Amino acid sequence: MSGRGSRVPAGRAGRLRLRRSLKTALRGADLLERKLRLLMDRERVARRTAEEAGRMWRERLVEADGWLVRGVLLGGEEALAEAAPADRARIDIEWATLMGVRHPATVSWTDPLRTPDERTPPNTALAHAEAAYRAAVRAALDHAAHQAAAELLAAEAVRTRQRVRALRRHWIPRLRGELQAVELALEEGEHEEAVRRRWAASRGAR
């Protein structure tokens, strides 16, 4: 077929091949458009979730900063070292796949734990600050995961849209044009054959 490095056979074989190719292209465009709609819907959900998590992150951060200032005023900067547990937080990311797009689905956060020998925050303000900072980190993780998912889905949506546009604007019209040309040539050939048969029949009658 022209543009793909293969030639269309002449006659009815070429018409059959073009019809099959056109049918396949139309079906492919329909499937890609359905994929595009699904990608765009899931992207919108991911962006809304990311925006909500981002808002929560900023609110918790402001709250935590306020408690931190109060805690430091009450206990001094030395109190910060006493309030921080030595254990580290654990972050686990679960991945999902949508239409071939692998993206973060959920993020789980395990709070750092204190050993029995470690001291708890020396005043209530630092305890509130710790809780608020942990909530802020969880919200930040949710924001980052859903934002990354939205970007990955959006990138695939762009590629899918380009493929749909190539099919709808270029490949399908080309196939239709080639099919029309082949069908016209077949009609002309059949007309000429009918004329020759009538002419031969009239000569035989005479």
Coordinates of C-alpha atoms in Angstrom, one line a residue:
M1 CA 0.0 0.0 0.0
S2 CA 1.3 3.4 -0.8
G3 CA 3.1 5.1 2.0
R4 CA 3.8 1.7 3.8
G5 CA 6.2 0.2 1.4
S6 CA 3.8 -2.3 -0.1
R7 CA 1.8 -2.2 -3.3
V8 CA -1.9 -2.7 -3.6
P9 CA -2.7 -5.6 -6.0
A10 CA -4.8 -4.6 -9.0
G11 CA -8.4 -5.5 -9.4
R12 CA -10.7 -7.2 -6.9
A13 CA -7.8 -8.5 -4.7
G14 CA -6.7 -4.9 -4.2
R15 CA -10.2 -3.8 -3.4
L16 CA -10.5 -6.5 -0.8
R17 CA -7.2 -5.6 0.8
L18 CA -8.1 -2.0 0.9
R19 CA -11.5 -2.7 2.5
R20 CA -9.8 -4.8 5.1
S21 CA -7.2 -2.2 5.8
L22 CA -9.8 0.6 6.0
K23 CA -12.0 -1.5 8.4
T24 CA -8.9 -2.1 10.6
A25 CA -8.0 1.5 10.6
L26 CA -11.5 2.6 11.6
R27 CA -11.7 0.1 14.4
G28 CA -8.2 1.1 15.6
A29 CA -9.2 4.8 15.6
D30 CA -12.4 4.0 17.6
L31 CA -10.4 2.0 20.2
L32 CA -7.8 4.7 20.5
E33 CA -10.5 7.3 21.1
R34 CA -12.0 5.2 23.8
K35 CA -8.5 4.8 25.3
L36 CA -8.0 8.6 25.1
R37 CA -11.3 9.3 26.9
L38 CA -10.4 6.8 29.7
L39 CA -6.9 8.3 30.1
M40 CA -8.3 11.9 30.2
D41 CA -10.9 10.9 32.8
R42 CA -8.4 9.2 35.0
E43 CA -6.0 12.1 34.6
R44 CA -8.6 14.6 35.8
V45 CA -9.3 12.4 38.9
A46 CA -5.6 12.2 39.6
R47 CA -5.2 16.0 39.3
R48 CA -8.2 16.7 41.6
T49 CA -6.8 14.3 44.1
A50 CA -3.3 15.9 43.9
E51 CA -4.8 19.3 44.3
E52 CA -6.7 18.2 47.5
A53 CA -3.6 16.6 48.9
G54 CA -1.5 19.6 48.1
R55 CA -4.0 21.8 49.9
M56 CA -3.9 19.5 52.9
W57 CA -0.1 19.4 52.8
R58 CA 0.1 23.2 52.9
E59 CA -2.4 23.5 55.7
R60 CA -0.7 20.9 57.9
L61 CA 2.7 22.5 57.2
V62 CA 1.5 25.9 58.4
E63 CA -0.1 24.2 61.5
A64 CA 3.1 22.3 62.2
D65 CA 5.3 25.3 61.8
G66 CA 3.1 27.2 64.3
W67 CA 3.4 24.4 66.9
L68 CA 7.1 24.1 66.3
V69 CA 7.6 27.8 67.1
R70 CA 5.6 27.4 70.3
G71 CA 7.5 24.3 71.3
V72 CA 10.9 25.9 70.7
L73 CA 9.8 29.0 72.8
L74 CA 8.8 26.7 75.6
G75 CA 11.7 24.2 75.6
G76 CA 14.5 25.7 73.6
E77 CA 16.2 24.3 70.5
E78 CA 17.7 21.5 72.6
A79 CA 14.1 20.1 72.9
L80 CA 14.0 19.4 69.2
A81 CA 16.8 16.9 69.4
E82 CA 15.1 15.2 72.3
A83 CA 11.8 15.1 70.4
A84 CA 13.1 13.4 67.2
P85 CA 13.0 9.6 67.1
A86 CA 16.0 7.8 65.8
D87 CA 14.0 5.4 63.7
R88 CA 13.2 6.4 60.1
A89 CA 9.9 6.5 58.4
R90 CA 9.1 3.9 55.7
I91 CA 7.5 4.8 52.4
D92 CA 6.0 2.2 50.1
I93 CA 4.6 3.0 46.6
E94 CA 2.0 0.8 45.0
W95 CA 2.0 1.0 41.2
A96 CA -1.0 0.4 38.8
T97 CA -1.2 0.1 35.1
L98 CA -3.9 1.7 33.0
M99 CA -4.0 1.2 29.2
G100 CA -0.3 0.3 29.3
V101 CA 0.6 3.3 31.5
R102 CA 2.4 2.4 34.7
H103 CA 1.8 5.0 37.4
P104 CA 1.8 5.4 41.1
A105 CA -1.6 4.4 42.6
T106 CA -1.2 4.7 46.4
V107 CA 1.5 5.6 48.8
S108 CA 1.7 4.1 52.3
W109 CA 3.6 5.8 55.1
T110 CA 4.9 4.1 58.2
D111 CA 5.6 6.5 61.0
P112 CA 9.0 6.4 62.7
L113 CA 8.9 4.7 66.1
R114 CA 10.6 5.5 69.3
T115 CA 12.4 2.9 71.3
P116 CA 11.6 2.6 75.0
D117 CA 14.8 4.4 75.8
E118 CA 14.0 7.4 73.6
R119 CA 12.3 10.4 75.1
T120 CA 9.0 11.7 73.9
P121 CA 8.6 15.4 73.0
P122 CA 9.3 17.4 76.2
N123 CA 6.2 19.7 75.8
T124 CA 2.7 19.5 74.3
A125 CA 3.4 22.0 71.6
L126 CA 6.2 19.8 70.1
A127 CA 4.0 16.8 70.3
H128 CA 1.4 18.6 68.3
A129 CA 4.1 19.8 65.9
E130 CA 5.3 16.2 65.4
A131 CA 1.8 15.0 64.6
A132 CA 1.2 17.8 62.2
Y133 CA 4.5 17.3 60.4
R134 CA 3.7 13.6 60.0
A135 CA 0.3 14.5 58.5
A136 CA 2.0 17.0 56.2
V137 CA 4.5 14.5 55.0
R138 CA 1.7 12.0 54.3
A139 CA -0.2 14.6 52.4
A140 CA 2.9 15.6 50.5
L141 CA 3.5 12.0 49.5
D142 CA -0.1 11.7 48.2
H143 CA 0.3 14.9 46.3
A144 CA 3.5 13.7 44.7
A145 CA 2.1 10.3 43.8
H146 CA -1.1 11.6 42.2
Q147 CA 0.7 14.4 40.5
A148 CA 3.1 12.0 38.9
A149 CA 0.3 9.7 37.9
A150 CA -1.5 12.7 36.3
E151 CA 1.6 13.6 34.3
L152 CA 2.2 10.1 33.1
L153 CA -1.4 9.6 32.0
A154 CA -1.4 13.0 30.3
A155 CA 1.8 12.1 28.4
E156 CA 0.2 8.9 27.1
A157 CA -3.0 10.9 26.3
V158 CA -0.9 13.2 24.1
R159 CA 0.6 10.3 22.2
T160 CA -2.8 8.6 21.8
R161 CA -4.3 11.8 20.5
Q162 CA -1.5 12.1 17.9
R163 CA -2.2 8.5 16.8
V164 CA -5.9 9.2 16.5
R165 CA -5.2 12.4 14.5
A166 CA -2.8 10.5 12.2
L167 CA -5.5 7.9 11.5
R168 CA -8.4 10.2 11.1
R169 CA -6.7 13.0 9.1
H170 CA -4.2 11.1 7.0
W171 CA -4.3 7.3 7.0
I172 CA -8.1 6.7 6.8
P173 CA -8.6 9.4 4.1
R174 CA -5.7 7.9 2.1
L175 CA -7.2 4.4 2.3
R176 CA -10.6 5.7 1.2
G177 CA -9.1 7.6 -1.7
E178 CA -7.2 4.5 -2.8
L179 CA -10.3 2.3 -2.4
Q180 CA -12.4 4.8 -4.4
A181 CA -9.8 4.8 -7.2
V182 CA -9.7 1.0 -7.3
E183 CA -13.5 0.7 -7.3
L184 CA -13.7 3.3 -10.1
A185 CA -11.1 1.4 -12.1
L186 CA -13.1 -1.8 -11.6
E187 CA -16.3 -0.2 -12.6
E188 CA -14.7 1.2 -15.8
G189 CA -13.2 -2.2 -16.6
E190 CA -16.6 -3.9 -16.1
H191 CA -18.3 -1.3 -18.2
E192 CA -15.7 -1.7 -21.0
E193 CA -16.1 -5.5 -20.8
A194 CA -19.9 -5.2 -21.1
V195 CA -19.5 -3.0 -24.1
R196 CA -17.1 -5.5 -25.8
R197 CA -19.6 -8.3 -25.1
R198 CA -22.5 -6.4 -26.5
W199 CA -20.4 -5.5 -29.6
A200 CA -19.3 -9.2 -30.0
A201 CA -22.9 -10.4 -29.6
S202 CA -24.2 -7.9 -32.2
R203 CA -21.5 -9.0 -34.7
G204 CA -22.4 -12.6 -34.1
A205 CA -26.1 -11.9 -34.7
R206 CA -25.3 -10.3 -38.0

